């Protein structure tokens, strides 16, 4: 770790440190392709940590294998570049060993949803208080352009020259299927929303999953253009905010309404629809039915892609319940150490 140049702020005679984004930057040269969306994600994470004012020495960034997994090298925090698909499992161990750490996982769609799929869903199921940044560019970039678990059916790549014959994973479905308590989504180029979403993810107690739609300029350039291009982004995305109407469009002239059991995008003032018909976003309701519908909206069916915090509910966290359980057991047991429990117990024998 490097020297931190935090500012000393004096409020009402009480001094405290205020960290700046640069305090989380490592001097290591960044080795991503020019124009890669990972640069924006790195910057947003550093800005989010500064906004949260998290001590760099109380922060750990864990990664697996892939382009995204280089991120710990570029952070002035503790870091662990682990093995393929195992970042969530290692991050779980880090958090359980030291629950006071702010733990982040940097992982890609291949790293987390293919070889790491089992660790991904069980970390979410356990609700370990870590933050998973899922870089989704729908391709294997590090290994030079094979299709990934999120590549669309028919996608042509080096490993599917005639098009894939598989349906992709949708990260929101996996998260909700594993009883996830937090799911957010951001675009790599939409840095303000990305920072805001990361801040909310960090404040959430439990596993937070933030799907970041990221562009690979070399092997899958433009994969998210339908929603990232400024010419039509306002019409093809909707930024959800808890407690606010689900409106979108350049002039917020469109909204999301219920149409039977389904969601429907309408123009306010046309076909009899008024602002009163537009749904209010409730990210905190325990039932994830509507959250799932919002998360799966897509331009291919005439719906905007949902960004921001889609789900954020309260639930017990693994590491705190684990600590409480150990404390309760120790109260009832006279054997409170490894030495007392094993080395000095009666269950020993002498080898001659």
C-alpha positions as a Markdown table, in Angstrom:
| # | Residue | x | y | z |
|---|---|---|---|---|
| 1 | Unk | 0.0 | 0.0 | 0.0 |
| 2 | Unk | 1.1 | 3.5 | -0.6 |
| 3 | Unk | 1.1 | 6.7 | 1.4 |
| 4 | Unk | -2.4 | 8.2 | 1.8 |
| 5 | Unk | -2.7 | 11.9 | 1.4 |
| 6 | Unk | -6.1 | 12.4 | 3.0 |
| 7 | Unk | -7.2 | 15.9 | 4.0 |
| 8 | Unk | -7.7 | 16.7 | 7.7 |
| 9 | Unk | -11.1 | 18.3 | 8.2 |
| 10 | Unk | -12.0 | 20.2 | 11.3 |
| 11 | Unk | -15.7 | 20.3 | 12.2 |
| 12 | Unk | -16.8 | 21.7 | 15.5 |
| 13 | Unk | -13.3 | 21.1 | 16.9 |
| 14 | Unk | -13.3 | 17.4 | 15.9 |
| 15 | Unk | -10.7 | 16.4 | 13.3 |
| 16 | Unk | -11.1 | 13.5 | 11.0 |
| 17 | Unk | -9.7 | 12.4 | 7.7 |
| 18 | Unk | -11.5 | 13.0 | 4.4 |
| 19 | Unk | -10.1 | 10.7 | 1.7 |
| 20 | Unk | -9.9 | 11.7 | -1.9 |
| 21 | Unk | -10.2 | 9.3 | -5.0 |
| 22 | Unk | -6.4 | 9.6 | -5.5 |
| 23 | Unk | -5.9 | 8.0 | -2.1 |
| 24 | Unk | -7.2 | 4.7 | -3.5 |
| 25 | Unk | -5.0 | 4.8 | -6.6 |
| 26 | Unk | -2.0 | 2.5 | -6.9 |
| 27 | Unk | 1.2 | 3.7 | -8.8 |
| 28 | Unk | 1.2 | 0.5 | -10.8 |
| 29 | Unk | 0.9 | 1.0 | -14.5 |
| 30 | Unk | -2.6 | 0.0 | -15.7 |
| 31 | Unk | -2.5 | -2.8 | -18.3 |
| 32 | Unk | -5.8 | -2.7 | -20.0 |
| 33 | Unk | -6.4 | -2.0 | -23.7 |
| 34 | Unk | -6.8 | 1.7 | -24.6 |
| 35 | Unk | -10.5 | 2.5 | -24.5 |
| 36 | Unk | -11.5 | -0.5 | -22.3 |
| 37 | Unk | -14.5 | 0.1 | -20.1 |
| 38 | Unk | -12.6 | -1.2 | -17.1 |
| 39 | Unk | -10.8 | 2.2 | -16.8 |
| 40 | Unk | -14.2 | 3.9 | -16.0 |
| 41 | Unk | -15.1 | 1.2 | -13.5 |
| 42 | Unk | -11.8 | 1.5 | -11.7 |
| 43 | Unk | -12.3 | 5.3 | -11.5 |
| 44 | Unk | -15.9 | 4.9 | -10.2 |
| 45 | Unk | -14.8 | 2.5 | -7.5 |
| 46 | Unk | -12.2 | 4.9 | -6.3 |
| 47 | Unk | -14.7 | 7.8 | -6.3 |
| 48 | Unk | -17.3 | 5.7 | -4.5 |
| 49 | Unk | -14.8 | 4.7 | -1.7 |
| 50 | Unk | -13.8 | 8.4 | -1.3 |
| 51 | Unk | -17.5 | 9.3 | -1.0 |
| 52 | Unk | -17.9 | 6.6 | 1.6 |
| 53 | Unk | -14.7 | 7.8 | 3.3 |
| 54 | Unk | -13.6 | 4.2 | 3.8 |
| 55 | Unk | -10.0 | 3.7 | 5.1 |
| 56 | Unk | -7.8 | 2.2 | 2.4 |
| 57 | Unk | -6.2 | 0.1 | 5.1 |
| 58 | Unk | -9.6 | -1.3 | 6.0 |
| 59 | Unk | -10.5 | -2.2 | 2.4 |
| 60 | Unk | -9.8 | -5.4 | 0.5 |
| 61 | Unk | -10.3 | -6.0 | -3.2 |
| 62 | Unk | -10.5 | -9.7 | -4.3 |
| 63 | Unk | -10.5 | -10.9 | -7.9 |
| 64 | Unk | -10.4 | -14.1 | -9.9 |
| 65 | Unk | -9.0 | -14.5 | -13.4 |
| 66 | Unk | -9.7 | -12.3 | -16.4 |
| 67 | Unk | -9.2 | -8.7 | -17.6 |
| 68 | Unk | -11.4 | -7.4 | -14.8 |
| 69 | Unk | -9.4 | -9.3 | -12.3 |
| 70 | Unk | -6.4 | -7.1 | -12.7 |
| 71 | Unk | -8.2 | -4.4 | -10.8 |
| 72 | Unk | -6.6 | -5.1 | -7.3 |
| 73 | Unk | -3.2 | -4.1 | -8.7 |
| 74 | Unk | -4.5 | -0.6 | -9.4 |
| 75 | Unk | -6.0 | 0.0 | -5.9 |
| 76 | Unk | -4.1 | 1.4 | -3.0 |
| 77 | Unk | -5.9 | -1.1 | -0.7 |
| 78 | Unk | -5.3 | -4.7 | 0.3 |
| 79 | Unk | -5.8 | -7.0 | -2.6 |
| 80 | Unk | -5.8 | -10.6 | -3.6 |
| 81 | Unk | -5.6 | -11.7 | -7.2 |
| 82 | Unk | -6.9 | -15.2 | -6.7 |
| 83 | Unk | -7.7 | -18.2 | -9.0 |
| 84 | Unk | -10.3 | -18.7 | -11.7 |
| 85 | Unk | -13.8 | -18.4 | -10.4 |
| 86 | Unk | -12.9 | -18.4 | -6.7 |
| 87 | Unk | -13.0 | -14.7 | -5.8 |
| 88 | Unk | -16.3 | -14.9 | -4.0 |
| 89 | Unk | -15.2 | -17.9 | -1.9 |
| 90 | Unk | -12.0 | -16.2 | -0.9 |
| 91 | Unk | -13.8 | -12.9 | -0.2 |
| 92 | Unk | -16.2 | -14.8 | 2.0 |
| 93 | Unk | -13.2 | -16.0 | 4.0 |
| 94 | Unk | -11.7 | -12.5 | 4.2 |
| 95 | Unk | -15.0 | -11.1 | 5.5 |
| 96 | Unk | -15.6 | -13.8 | 8.0 |
| 97 | Unk | -12.1 | -13.5 | 9.4 |
| 98 | Unk | -12.4 | -9.7 | 9.7 |
| 99 | Unk | -16.0 | -8.5 | 9.5 |
| 100 | Unk | -14.9 | -4.9 | 9.9 |
| 101 | Unk | -13.2 | -4.9 | 6.4 |
| 102 | Unk | -14.9 | -3.4 | 3.4 |
| 103 | Unk | -14.6 | -6.2 | 0.9 |
| 104 | Unk | -15.1 | -5.9 | -2.9 |
| 105 | Unk | -15.0 | -8.5 | -5.6 |
| 106 | Unk | -14.0 | -7.7 | -9.1 |
| 107 | Unk | -15.1 | -10.4 | -11.5 |
| 108 | Unk | -16.2 | -10.9 | -15.1 |
| 109 | Unk | -19.2 | -12.7 | -16.7 |
| 110 | Unk | -17.0 | -15.7 | -17.5 |
| 111 | Unk | -15.1 | -15.7 | -14.2 |
| 112 | Unk | -18.1 | -15.5 | -12.0 |
| 113 | Unk | -20.8 | -17.3 | -14.0 |
| 114 | Unk | -18.9 | -20.2 | -15.6 |
| 115 | Unk | -16.2 | -21.8 | -13.5 |
| 116 | Unk | -17.2 | -19.6 | -10.6 |
| 117 | Unk | -20.9 | -20.0 | -10.8 |
| 118 | Unk | -21.3 | -22.3 | -7.8 |
| 119 | Unk | -19.3 | -19.9 | -5.5 |
| 120 | Unk | -21.3 | -16.9 | -6.9 |
| 121 | Unk | -24.8 | -18.3 | -6.1 |
| 122 | Unk | -23.8 | -19.6 | -2.7 |
| 123 | Unk | -22.2 | -16.4 | -1.6 |
| 124 | Unk | -25.4 | -14.6 | -2.5 |
| 125 | Unk | -27.5 | -17.3 | -0.7 |
| 126 | Unk | -25.4 | -16.9 | 2.5 |
| 127 | Unk | -25.7 | -13.1 | 2.2 |
| 128 | Unk | -22.1 | -12.5 | 3.1 |
| 129 | Unk | -21.6 | -8.7 | 3.5 |
| 130 | Unk | -19.4 | -8.2 | 0.4 |
| 131 | Unk | -19.8 | -6.2 | -2.8 |
| 132 | Unk | -19.6 | -8.1 | -6.1 |
| 133 | Unk | -18.8 | -6.0 | -9.2 |
| 134 | Unk | -19.8 | -8.1 | -12.2 |
| 135 | Unk | -18.2 | -6.8 | -15.3 |
| 136 | Unk | -20.4 | -8.0 | -18.1 |
| 137 | Unk | -19.1 | -7.6 | -21.7 |
| 138 | Unk | -20.6 | -10.9 | -22.9 |
| 139 | Unk | -17.3 | -12.2 | -24.1 |
| 140 | Unk | -14.1 | -13.8 | -22.9 |
| 141 | Unk | -11.6 | -11.0 | -23.4 |
| 142 | Unk | -8.4 | -12.2 | -21.7 |
| 143 | Unk | -8.5 | -15.5 | -23.7 |
| 144 | Unk | -9.1 | -13.6 | -26.9 |
| 145 | Unk | -12.8 | -13.7 | -27.8 |
| 146 | Unk | -14.7 | -16.9 | -27.0 |
| 147 | Unk | -18.4 | -16.7 | -26.2 |
| 148 | Unk | -19.2 | -16.4 | -22.5 |
| 149 | Unk | -22.2 | -17.5 | -20.3 |
| 150 | Unk | -23.9 | -14.2 | -21.0 |
| 151 | Unk | -23.5 | -14.2 | -24.8 |
| 152 | Unk | -26.8 | -14.2 | -26.7 |
| 153 | Unk | -28.0 | -17.2 | -28.6 |
| 154 | Unk | -26.6 | -17.2 | -32.1 |
| 155 | Unk | -23.6 | -15.1 | -31.1 |
| 156 | Unk | -20.6 | -15.6 | -33.5 |
| 157 | Unk | -17.2 | -15.9 | -31.8 |
| 158 | Unk | -13.9 | -17.7 | -32.1 |
| 159 | Unk | -15.4 | -20.6 | -30.2 |
| 160 | Unk | -18.8 | -20.4 | -31.9 |
| 161 | Unk | -18.0 | -19.6 | -35.6 |
| 162 | Unk | -21.6 | -20.6 | -36.6 |
| 163 | Unk | -23.3 | -19.0 | -33.7 |
| 164 | Unk | -24.0 | -20.3 | -30.2 |
| 165 | Unk | -26.8 | -22.7 | -29.7 |
| 166 | Unk | -27.2 | -21.9 | -26.0 |
| 167 | Unk | -29.4 | -19.4 | -24.1 |
| 168 | Unk | -27.4 | -17.1 | -21.8 |
| 169 | Unk | -27.4 | -16.6 | -18.1 |
| 170 | Unk | -29.0 | -13.3 | -17.0 |
| 171 | Unk | -27.2 | -12.2 | -13.8 |
| 172 | Unk | -30.4 | -10.8 | -12.2 |
| 173 | Unk | -32.1 | -14.2 | -12.5 |
| 174 | Unk | -29.2 | -15.9 | -10.8 |
| 175 | Unk | -29.1 | -13.3 | -8.1 |
| 176 | Unk | -32.8 | -13.4 | -7.3 |
| 177 | Unk | -32.9 | -17.2 | -7.7 |
| 178 | Unk | -30.2 | -17.4 | -5.0 |
| 179 | Unk | -32.3 | -15.1 | -2.7 |
| 180 | Unk | -30.2 | -12.1 | -3.3 |
| 181 | Unk | -30.9 | -9.0 | -1.2 |
| 182 | Unk | -29.2 | -6.4 | -3.4 |
| 183 | Unk | -29.0 | -6.1 | -7.2 |
| 184 | Unk | -28.0 | -3.0 | -9.1 |
| 185 | Unk | -27.0 | -2.2 | -12.7 |
| 186 | Unk | -24.9 | 0.5 | -14.3 |
| 187 | Unk | -23.2 | 1.3 | -17.6 |
| 188 | Unk | -19.4 | 1.7 | -17.7 |
| 189 | Unk | -19.8 | 5.1 | -19.5 |
| 190 | Unk | -22.5 | 6.4 | -17.1 |
| 191 | Unk | -20.1 | 7.3 | -14.3 |
| 192 | Unk | -22.5 | 9.3 | -12.1 |
| 193 | Unk | -25.0 | 6.5 | -11.8 |
| 194 | Unk | -22.3 | 3.9 | -11.5 |
| 195 | Unk | -20.7 | 5.8 | -8.5 |
| 196 | Unk | -24.2 | 6.2 | -6.9 |
| 197 | Unk | -25.0 | 2.6 | -7.3 |
| 198 | Unk | -21.6 | 1.4 | -5.8 |
| 199 | Unk | -22.1 | 3.7 | -2.8 |
| 200 | Unk | -25.6 | 2.2 | -2.2 |
| 201 | Unk | -24.1 | -1.3 | -2.7 |
| 202 | Unk | -21.5 | -0.6 | 0.0 |
| 203 | Unk | -24.1 | 0.7 | 2.4 |
| 204 | Unk | -26.2 | -2.4 | 2.0 |
| 205 | Unk | -25.6 | -5.1 | 4.7 |
| 206 | Unk | -25.3 | -8.3 | 2.8 |
| 207 | Unk | -24.2 | -9.5 | -0.6 |
| 208 | Unk | -24.6 | -6.7 | -3.1 |
| 209 | Unk | -24.3 | -7.6 | -6.8 |
| 210 | Unk | -23.8 | -4.7 | -9.3 |
| 211 | Unk | -23.9 | -5.8 | -12.9 |
| 212 | Unk | -21.8 | -3.3 | -14.9 |
| 213 | Unk | -22.4 | -3.4 | -18.6 |
| 214 | Unk | -18.9 | -3.0 | -19.9 |
| 215 | Unk | -17.5 | -2.6 | -23.4 |
| 216 | Unk | -14.6 | -4.7 | -24.7 |
| 217 | Unk | -13.2 | -2.6 | -27.5 |
| 218 | Unk | -11.1 | -5.5 | -29.0 |
| 219 | Unk | -13.3 | -8.5 | -29.1 |
| 220 | Unk | -16.9 | -7.3 | -28.6 |
| 221 | Unk | -16.9 | -3.6 | -29.3 |
| 222 | Unk | -20.3 | -1.9 | -29.2 |
| 223 | Unk | -22.1 | -4.8 | -27.5 |
| 224 | Unk | -24.1 | -2.3 | -25.4 |
| 225 | Unk | -24.5 | 0.4 | -28.0 |
| 226 | Unk | -28.3 | 0.0 | -28.0 |
| 227 | Unk | -28.4 | 1.5 | -24.5 |
| 228 | Unk | -25.1 | 3.4 | -24.1 |
| 229 | Unk | -25.2 | 5.6 | -27.3 |
| 230 | Unk | -26.2 | 9.1 | -26.3 |
| 231 | Unk | -28.6 | 9.4 | -29.3 |
| 232 | Unk | -31.0 | 6.9 | -27.8 |
| 233 | Unk | -29.9 | 6.2 | -24.3 |
| 234 | Unk | -32.7 | 8.2 | -22.7 |
| 235 | Unk | -35.3 | 6.2 | -24.6 |
| 236 | Unk | -33.7 | 2.8 | -24.1 |
| 237 | Unk | -32.8 | 3.0 | -20.4 |
| 238 | Unk | -34.6 | 3.9 | -17.2 |
| 239 | Unk | -32.8 | 4.9 | -14.0 |
| 240 | Unk | -34.8 | 3.5 | -11.1 |
| 241 | Unk | -34.9 | 5.4 | -7.8 |
| 242 | Unk | -36.6 | 4.0 | -4.7 |
| 243 | Unk | -39.8 | 5.9 | -3.9 |
| 244 | Unk | -39.9 | 7.7 | -7.3 |
| 245 | Unk | -42.1 | 7.2 | -10.4 |
| 246 | Unk | -40.7 | 5.0 | -13.1 |
| 247 | Unk | -40.3 | 7.6 | -15.8 |
| 248 | Unk | -37.8 | 7.8 | -18.7 |
| 249 | Unk | -37.2 | 9.5 | -22.0 |
| 250 | Unk | -35.5 | 12.8 | -22.9 |
| 251 | Unk | -38.2 | 14.8 | -21.2 |
| 252 | Unk | -39.5 | 12.0 | -18.8 |
| 253 | Unk | -42.4 | 11.7 | -21.1 |
| 254 | Unk | -42.6 | 7.9 | -20.9 |
| 255 | Unk | -43.3 | 5.6 | -18.0 |
| 256 | Unk | -43.7 | 2.0 | -16.9 |
| 257 | Unk | -47.2 | 0.8 | -16.0 |
| 258 | Unk | -48.8 | -2.6 | -15.2 |
| 259 | Unk | -50.6 | -4.3 | -18.1 |
| 260 | Unk | -52.2 | -7.3 | -16.5 |
| 261 | Unk | -49.4 | -9.4 | -15.0 |
| 262 | Unk | -46.8 | -7.7 | -17.2 |
| 263 | Unk | -45.0 | -4.4 | -17.4 |
| 264 | Unk | -45.6 | -2.0 | -20.3 |
| 265 | Unk | -43.8 | 1.1 | -21.5 |
| 266 | Unk | -46.2 | 3.9 | -22.4 |
| 267 | Unk | -46.1 | 7.6 | -23.4 |
| 268 | Unk | -47.7 | 9.7 | -20.7 |
| 269 | Unk | -50.7 | 11.6 | -22.0 |
| 270 | Unk | -51.4 | 9.1 | -24.8 |
| 271 | Unk | -53.9 | 6.2 | -25.0 |
| 272 | Unk | -55.5 | 7.4 | -21.7 |
| 273 | Unk | -52.4 | 6.9 | -19.6 |
| 274 | Unk | -51.5 | 9.6 | -17.0 |
| 275 | Unk | -48.7 | 10.1 | -14.5 |
| 276 | Unk | -50.9 | 8.5 | -11.9 |
| 277 | Unk | -50.8 | 5.2 | -13.8 |
| 278 | Unk | -47.0 | 5.1 | -13.7 |
| 279 | Unk | -45.5 | 2.7 | -11.1 |
| 280 | Unk | -43.5 | 3.9 | -8.1 |
| 281 | Unk | -40.3 | 2.0 | -7.6 |
| 282 | Unk | -40.0 | 0.1 | -4.4 |
| 283 | Unk | -36.6 | -1.5 | -4.1 |
| 284 | Unk | -37.1 | -2.5 | -0.5 |
| 285 | Unk | -40.1 | -4.8 | -0.9 |
| 286 | Unk | -39.3 | -8.4 | 0.1 |
| 287 | Unk | -41.2 | -10.0 | -2.8 |
| 288 | Unk | -38.9 | -10.0 | -5.8 |
| 289 | Unk | -41.5 | -10.5 | -8.4 |
| 290 | Unk | -41.6 | -7.0 | -9.7 |
| 291 | Unk | -37.8 | -6.6 | -9.2 |
| 292 | Unk | -37.3 | -9.6 | -11.5 |
| 293 | Unk | -39.6 | -8.1 | -14.2 |
| 294 | Unk | -37.8 | -4.8 | -14.0 |
| 295 | Unk | -34.3 | -6.4 | -14.2 |
| 296 | Unk | -35.3 | -8.4 | -17.2 |
| 297 | Unk | -36.7 | -5.6 | -19.3 |
| 298 | Unk | -35.0 | -5.3 | -22.7 |
| 299 | Unk | -35.0 | -3.2 | -25.8 |
| 300 | Unk | -35.7 | -6.3 | -27.9 |
| 301 | Unk | -39.3 | -6.3 | -26.5 |
| 302 | Unk | -39.8 | -2.6 | -26.6 |
| 303 | Unk | -38.8 | -2.0 | -23.0 |
| 304 | Unk | -36.0 | 0.2 | -21.5 |
| 305 | Unk | -33.1 | -1.5 | -19.7 |
| 306 | Unk | -33.3 | -0.8 | -16.0 |
| 307 | Unk | -30.3 | 0.9 | -14.3 |
| 308 | Unk | -29.7 | 1.9 | -10.7 |
| 309 | Unk | -30.6 | 0.0 | -7.6 |
| 310 | Unk | -33.3 | -2.5 | -8.6 |
| 311 | Unk | -33.5 | -4.5 | -5.3 |
| 312 | Unk | -32.2 | -3.6 | -1.8 |
| 313 | Unk | -33.8 | -5.5 | 1.1 |
| 314 | Unk | -32.8 | -6.3 | 4.7 |
| 315 | Unk | -31.8 | -9.8 | 5.8 |
| 316 | Unk | -29.3 | -11.4 | 8.3 |
| 317 | Unk | -25.7 | -11.5 | 7.2 |
| 318 | Unk | -23.6 | -14.6 | 7.3 |
| 319 | Unk | -20.5 | -13.3 | 9.1 |
| 320 | Unk | -22.5 | -11.6 | 11.9 |
| 321 | Unk | -24.6 | -14.6 | 12.6 |
| 322 | Unk | -21.5 | -16.8 | 12.5 |
| 323 | Unk | -19.8 | -14.5 | 15.1 |
| 324 | Unk | -22.9 | -14.6 | 17.3 |
| 325 | Unk | -23.1 | -18.4 | 17.0 |
| 326 | Unk | -19.5 | -18.8 | 18.1 |
| 327 | Unk | -20.0 | -16.4 | 21.0 |
| 328 | Unk | -23.0 | -18.3 | 22.2 |
| 329 | Unk | -21.2 | -21.7 | 22.0 |
| 330 | Unk | -18.3 | -20.3 | 24.0 |
| 331 | Unk | -20.6 | -19.2 | 26.7 |
| 332 | Unk | -21.7 | -22.8 | 27.2 |
| 333 | Unk | -18.4 | -24.5 | 26.8 |
| 334 | Unk | -15.5 | -24.4 | 29.4 |
| 335 | Unk | -13.0 | -25.1 | 26.6 |
| 336 | Unk | -12.3 | -21.8 | 25.1 |
| 337 | Unk | -9.1 | -22.3 | 23.2 |
| 338 | Unk | -7.4 | -24.7 | 20.8 |
| 339 | Unk | -4.9 | -25.6 | 23.6 |
| 340 | Unk | -7.6 | -26.4 | 26.1 |
| 341 | Unk | -9.9 | -28.1 | 23.5 |
| 342 | Unk | -7.3 | -30.4 | 21.9 |
| 343 | Unk | -3.8 | -30.2 | 23.3 |
| 344 | Unk | -4.8 | -30.5 | 26.9 |
| 345 | Unk | -7.8 | -32.7 | 26.5 |
| 346 | Unk | -8.1 | -36.3 | 27.5 |
| 347 | Unk | -8.3 | -37.5 | 23.9 |
| 348 | Unk | -4.5 | -37.8 | 23.5 |
| 349 | Unk | -2.0 | -40.6 | 23.2 |
| 350 | Unk | 1.7 | -41.0 | 23.3 |
| 351 | Unk | 3.5 | -42.5 | 20.3 |
| 352 | Unk | 6.7 | -44.5 | 21.1 |
